[in-house]
Short mmCIF file of the C-alpha atoms (twelve columns), coordinates in Angstrom:
data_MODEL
# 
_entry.id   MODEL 
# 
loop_
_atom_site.group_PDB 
_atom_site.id 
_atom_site.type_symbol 
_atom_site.label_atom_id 
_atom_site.label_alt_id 
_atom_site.label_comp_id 
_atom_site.label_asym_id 
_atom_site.label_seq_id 
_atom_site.Cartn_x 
_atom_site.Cartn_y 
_atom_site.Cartn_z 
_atom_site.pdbx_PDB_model_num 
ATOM 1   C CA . UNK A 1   -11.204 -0.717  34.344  1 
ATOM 2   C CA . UNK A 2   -10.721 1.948   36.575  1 
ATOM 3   C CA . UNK A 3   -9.999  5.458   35.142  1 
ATOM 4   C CA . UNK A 4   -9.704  9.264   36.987  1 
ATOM 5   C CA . UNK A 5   -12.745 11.289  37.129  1 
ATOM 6   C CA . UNK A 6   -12.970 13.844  33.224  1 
ATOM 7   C CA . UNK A 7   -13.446 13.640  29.609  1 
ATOM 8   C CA . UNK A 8   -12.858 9.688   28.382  1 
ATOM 9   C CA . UNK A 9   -13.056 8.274   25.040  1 
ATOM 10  C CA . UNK A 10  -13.554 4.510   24.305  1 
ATOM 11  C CA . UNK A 11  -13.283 2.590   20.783  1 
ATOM 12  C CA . UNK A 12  -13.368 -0.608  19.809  1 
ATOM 13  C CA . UNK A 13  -11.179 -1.913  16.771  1 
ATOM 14  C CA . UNK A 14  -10.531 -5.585  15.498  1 
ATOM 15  C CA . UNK A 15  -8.400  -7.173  13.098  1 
ATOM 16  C CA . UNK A 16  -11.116 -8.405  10.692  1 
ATOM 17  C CA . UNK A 17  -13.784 -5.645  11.605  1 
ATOM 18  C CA . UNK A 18  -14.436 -2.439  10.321  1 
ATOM 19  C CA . UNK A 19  -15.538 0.817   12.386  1 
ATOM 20  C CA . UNK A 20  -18.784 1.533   11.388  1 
ATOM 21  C CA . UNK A 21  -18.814 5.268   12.277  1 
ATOM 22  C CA . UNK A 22  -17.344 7.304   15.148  1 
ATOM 23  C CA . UNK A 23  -20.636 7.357   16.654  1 
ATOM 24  C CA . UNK A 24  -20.793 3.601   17.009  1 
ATOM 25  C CA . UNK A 25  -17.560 2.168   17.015  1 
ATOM 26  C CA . UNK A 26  -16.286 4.655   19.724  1 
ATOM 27  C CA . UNK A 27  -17.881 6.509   22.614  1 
ATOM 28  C CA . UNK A 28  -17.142 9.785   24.734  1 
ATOM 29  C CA . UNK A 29  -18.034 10.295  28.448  1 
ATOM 30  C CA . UNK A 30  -17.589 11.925  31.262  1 
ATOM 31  C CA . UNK A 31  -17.460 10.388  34.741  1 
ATOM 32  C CA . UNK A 32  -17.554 12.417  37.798  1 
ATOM 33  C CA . UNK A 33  -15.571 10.850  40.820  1 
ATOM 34  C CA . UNK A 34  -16.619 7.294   42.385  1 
ATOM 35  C CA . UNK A 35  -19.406 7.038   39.360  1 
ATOM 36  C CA . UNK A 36  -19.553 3.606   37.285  1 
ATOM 37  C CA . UNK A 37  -20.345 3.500   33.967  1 
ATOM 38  C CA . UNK A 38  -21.761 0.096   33.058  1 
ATOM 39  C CA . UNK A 39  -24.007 1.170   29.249  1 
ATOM 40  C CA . UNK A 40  -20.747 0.940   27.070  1 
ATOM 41  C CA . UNK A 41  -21.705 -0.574  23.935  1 
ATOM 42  C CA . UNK A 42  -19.643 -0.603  20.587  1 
ATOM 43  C CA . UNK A 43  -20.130 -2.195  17.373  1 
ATOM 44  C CA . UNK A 44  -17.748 -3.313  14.609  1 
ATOM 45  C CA . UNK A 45  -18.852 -4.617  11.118  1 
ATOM 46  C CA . UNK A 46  -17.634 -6.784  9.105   1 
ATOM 47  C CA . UNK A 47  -16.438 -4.627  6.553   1 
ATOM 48  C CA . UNK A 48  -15.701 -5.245  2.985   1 
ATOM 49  C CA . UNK A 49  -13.829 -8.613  1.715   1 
ATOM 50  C CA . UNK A 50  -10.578 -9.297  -0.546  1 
ATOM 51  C CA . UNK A 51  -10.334 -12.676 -0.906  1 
ATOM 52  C CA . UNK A 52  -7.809  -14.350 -3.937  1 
ATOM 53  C CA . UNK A 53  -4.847  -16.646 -5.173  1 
ATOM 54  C CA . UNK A 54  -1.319  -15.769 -5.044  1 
ATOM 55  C CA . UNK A 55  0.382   -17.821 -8.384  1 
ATOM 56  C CA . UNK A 56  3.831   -17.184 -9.781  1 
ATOM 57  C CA . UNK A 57  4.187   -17.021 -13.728 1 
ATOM 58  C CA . UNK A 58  3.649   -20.511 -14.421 1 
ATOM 59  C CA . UNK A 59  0.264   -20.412 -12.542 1 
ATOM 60  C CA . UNK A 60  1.301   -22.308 -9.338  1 
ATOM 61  C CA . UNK A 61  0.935   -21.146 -6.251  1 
ATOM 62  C CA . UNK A 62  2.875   -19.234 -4.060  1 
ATOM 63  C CA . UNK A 63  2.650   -19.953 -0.448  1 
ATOM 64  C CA . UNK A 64  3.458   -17.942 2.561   1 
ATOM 65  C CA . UNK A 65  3.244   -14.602 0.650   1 
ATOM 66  C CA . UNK A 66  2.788   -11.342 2.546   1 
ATOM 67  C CA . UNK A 67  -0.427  -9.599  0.909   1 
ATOM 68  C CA . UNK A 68  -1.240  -5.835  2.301   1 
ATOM 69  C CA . UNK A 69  -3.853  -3.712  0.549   1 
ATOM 70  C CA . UNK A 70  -3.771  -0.227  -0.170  1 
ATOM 71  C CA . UNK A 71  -5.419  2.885   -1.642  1 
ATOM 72  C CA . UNK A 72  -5.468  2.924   -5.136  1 
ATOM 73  C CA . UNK A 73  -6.881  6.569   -4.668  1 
ATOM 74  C CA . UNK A 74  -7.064  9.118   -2.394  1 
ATOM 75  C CA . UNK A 75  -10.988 9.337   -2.385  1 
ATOM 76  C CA . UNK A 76  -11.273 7.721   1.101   1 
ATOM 77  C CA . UNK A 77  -8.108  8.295   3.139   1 
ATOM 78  C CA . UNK A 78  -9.638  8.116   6.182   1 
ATOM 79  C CA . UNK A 79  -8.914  4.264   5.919   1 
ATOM 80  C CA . UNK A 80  -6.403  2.416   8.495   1 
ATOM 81  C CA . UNK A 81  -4.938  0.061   6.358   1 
ATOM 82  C CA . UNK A 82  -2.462  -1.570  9.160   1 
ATOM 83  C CA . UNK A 83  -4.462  -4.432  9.691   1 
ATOM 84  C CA . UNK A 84  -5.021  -5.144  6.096   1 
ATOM 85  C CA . UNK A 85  -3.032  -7.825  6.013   1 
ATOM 86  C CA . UNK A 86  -2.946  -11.316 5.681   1 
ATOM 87  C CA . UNK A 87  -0.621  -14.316 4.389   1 
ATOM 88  C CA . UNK A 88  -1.150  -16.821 1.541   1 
ATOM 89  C CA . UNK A 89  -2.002  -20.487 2.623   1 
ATOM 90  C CA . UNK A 90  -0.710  -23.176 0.723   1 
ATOM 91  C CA . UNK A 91  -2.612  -23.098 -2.193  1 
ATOM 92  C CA . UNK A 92  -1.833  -19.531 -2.480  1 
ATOM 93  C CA . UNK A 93  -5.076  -18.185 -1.238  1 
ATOM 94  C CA . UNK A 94  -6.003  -15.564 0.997   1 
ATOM 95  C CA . UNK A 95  -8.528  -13.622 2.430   1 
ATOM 96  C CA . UNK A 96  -8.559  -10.192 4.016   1 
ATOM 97  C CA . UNK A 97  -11.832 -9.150  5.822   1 
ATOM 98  C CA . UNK A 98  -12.643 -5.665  7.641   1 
ATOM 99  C CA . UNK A 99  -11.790 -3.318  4.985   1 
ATOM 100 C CA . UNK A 100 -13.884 0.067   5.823   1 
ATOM 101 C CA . UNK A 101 -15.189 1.469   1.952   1 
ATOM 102 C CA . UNK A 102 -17.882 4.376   2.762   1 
ATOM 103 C CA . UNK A 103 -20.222 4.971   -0.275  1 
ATOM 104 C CA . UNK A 104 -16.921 3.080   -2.643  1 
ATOM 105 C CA . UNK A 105 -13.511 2.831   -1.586  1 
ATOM 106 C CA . UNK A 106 -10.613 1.550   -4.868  1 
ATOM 107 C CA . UNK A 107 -7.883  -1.011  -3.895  1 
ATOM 108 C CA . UNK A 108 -5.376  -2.706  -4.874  1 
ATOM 109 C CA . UNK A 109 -3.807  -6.073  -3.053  1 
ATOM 110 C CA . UNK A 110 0.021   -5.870  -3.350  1 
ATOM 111 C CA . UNK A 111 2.110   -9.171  -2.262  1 
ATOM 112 C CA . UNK A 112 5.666   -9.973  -1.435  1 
ATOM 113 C CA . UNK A 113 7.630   -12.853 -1.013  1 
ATOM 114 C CA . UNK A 114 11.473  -13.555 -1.164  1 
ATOM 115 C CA . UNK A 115 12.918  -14.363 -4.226  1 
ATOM 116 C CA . UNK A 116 10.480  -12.946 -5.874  1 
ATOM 117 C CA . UNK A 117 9.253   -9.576  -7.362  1 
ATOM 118 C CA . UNK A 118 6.369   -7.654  -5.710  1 
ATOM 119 C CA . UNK A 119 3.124   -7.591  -7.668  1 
ATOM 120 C CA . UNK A 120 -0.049  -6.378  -7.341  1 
ATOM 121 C CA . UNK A 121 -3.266  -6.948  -8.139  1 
ATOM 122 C CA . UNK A 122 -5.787  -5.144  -10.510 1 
ATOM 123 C CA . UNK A 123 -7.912  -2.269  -9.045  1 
ATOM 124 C CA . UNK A 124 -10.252 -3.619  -6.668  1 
ATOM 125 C CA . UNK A 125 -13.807 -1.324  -6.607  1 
ATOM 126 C CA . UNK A 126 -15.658 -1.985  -3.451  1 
ATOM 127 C CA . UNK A 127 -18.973 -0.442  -2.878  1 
ATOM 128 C CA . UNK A 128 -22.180 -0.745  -0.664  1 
ATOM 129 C CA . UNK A 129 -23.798 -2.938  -2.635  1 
ATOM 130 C CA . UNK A 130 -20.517 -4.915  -3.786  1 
ATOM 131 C CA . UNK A 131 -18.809 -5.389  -0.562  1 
ATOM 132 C CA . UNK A 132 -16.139 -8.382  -1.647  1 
ATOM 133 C CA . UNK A 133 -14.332 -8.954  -4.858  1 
ATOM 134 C CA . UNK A 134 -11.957 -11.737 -5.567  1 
ATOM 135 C CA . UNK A 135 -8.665  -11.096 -7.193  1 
ATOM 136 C CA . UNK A 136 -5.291  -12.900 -8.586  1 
ATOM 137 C CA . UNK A 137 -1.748  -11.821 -8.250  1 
ATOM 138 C CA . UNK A 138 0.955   -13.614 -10.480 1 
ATOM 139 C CA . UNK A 139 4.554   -12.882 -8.919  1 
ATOM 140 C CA . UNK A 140 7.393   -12.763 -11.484 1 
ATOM 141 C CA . UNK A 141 11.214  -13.676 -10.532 1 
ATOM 142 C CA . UNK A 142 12.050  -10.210 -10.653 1 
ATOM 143 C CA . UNK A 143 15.265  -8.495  -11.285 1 
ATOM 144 C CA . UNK A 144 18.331  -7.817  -8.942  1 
ATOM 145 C CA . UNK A 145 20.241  -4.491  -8.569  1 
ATOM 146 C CA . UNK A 146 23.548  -4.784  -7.009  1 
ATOM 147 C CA . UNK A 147 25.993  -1.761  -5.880  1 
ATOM 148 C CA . UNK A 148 27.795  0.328   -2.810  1 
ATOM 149 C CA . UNK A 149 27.243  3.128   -1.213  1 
ATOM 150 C CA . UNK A 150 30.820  5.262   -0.744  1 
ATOM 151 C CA . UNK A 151 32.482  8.658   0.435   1 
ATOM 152 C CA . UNK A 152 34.013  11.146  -1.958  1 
ATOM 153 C CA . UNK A 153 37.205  9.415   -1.390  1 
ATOM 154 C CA . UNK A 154 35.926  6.105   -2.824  1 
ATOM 155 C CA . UNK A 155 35.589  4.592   1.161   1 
ATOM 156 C CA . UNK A 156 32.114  2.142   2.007   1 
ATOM 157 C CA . UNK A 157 29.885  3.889   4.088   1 
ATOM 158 C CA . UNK A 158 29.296  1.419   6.694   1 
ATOM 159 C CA . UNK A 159 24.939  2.005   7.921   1 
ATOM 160 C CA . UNK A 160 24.032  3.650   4.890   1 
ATOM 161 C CA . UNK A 161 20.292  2.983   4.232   1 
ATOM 162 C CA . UNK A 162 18.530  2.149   1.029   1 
ATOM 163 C CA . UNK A 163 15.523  3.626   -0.192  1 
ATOM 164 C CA . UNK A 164 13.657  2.116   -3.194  1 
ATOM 165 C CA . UNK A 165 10.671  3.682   -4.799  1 
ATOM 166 C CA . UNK A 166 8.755   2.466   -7.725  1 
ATOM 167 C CA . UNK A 167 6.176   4.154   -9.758  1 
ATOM 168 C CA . UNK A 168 4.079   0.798   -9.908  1 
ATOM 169 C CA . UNK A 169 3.718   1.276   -5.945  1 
ATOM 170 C CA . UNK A 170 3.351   4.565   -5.545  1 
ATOM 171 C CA . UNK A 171 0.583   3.645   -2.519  1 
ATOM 172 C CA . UNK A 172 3.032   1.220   -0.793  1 
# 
């Protein structure tokens, strides 16, 4: 890679990997004009693990549900949860590796699938010395809301956008 002569910074990120520190996983340099840099050397961990099953209410699984995990507190919000993401097999598992937890980070695995409601998991409590836990998410059928968005004068308003909040996802 060729880049102009000044101030450079490099980092290395991978889904599955976590940064170990800025020091490590990332690298500032300066390079003067004509001058090759050939010492560059990064390292990623492998980061915490959330590994689990997927199961709607009768205990069978649920296949080709969306799981994303998320900060069940604010004690760590350094944390790029992005790649945190993974989908269910068809047994219902799944496993989500390069979560970045410090001295203890608290999760929660939240999944999604259509036609049915979005759980989530139990708090997840990952540490130094506990660096995987393995969870279970039962997905209900949910509930449907139905309605219209209009003008004063009773007329559709045609590109209105939906938001939806819900205090059992406050993090997502």
């Amino acid at each position: 890679l060729r880049l102009p002569s000044g101030l450079h910074t490099v980092e290395a990120a991978a889904k599955g990997y976590a940064k170990i520190s800025s020091r490590v996983s990332a690298q500032t340099f300066s390079l003067t004009p004509g001058e090759r840099k050939a010492d560059i050397a990064l390292k990623l961990d492998q980061g915490g693990t959330v590994d689990g099953f997927v199961l709607d209410k009768f205990g069978r699984p649920v296949a080709d549900a969306q799981v994303q995990i998320y900060l069940a507190s604010t004690l760590w919000p350094g944390v790029d949860l992005k790649n945190l993401t993974e989908k269910t097999d068809g047994t219902g598992y799944f496993k989500i590796r390069g979560i970045e937890y410090g001295e203890r980070i608290q999760l929660y695995a939240s999944a999604r699938r259509i036609g049915l409601a979005k759980s989530r998991s139990s708090i997840i409590d990952l540490t130094q010395k506990k660096r995987s836990e393995t969870t279970q998410i039962t997905m209900q059928p949910g509930a449907l809301i139905t309605g219209k968005v209009s003008d004063p004068g009773g007329l559709p308003v045609v590109g209105a956008e939906i938001k939806f909040t819900s205090s059992e996802f406050a993090g997502d």
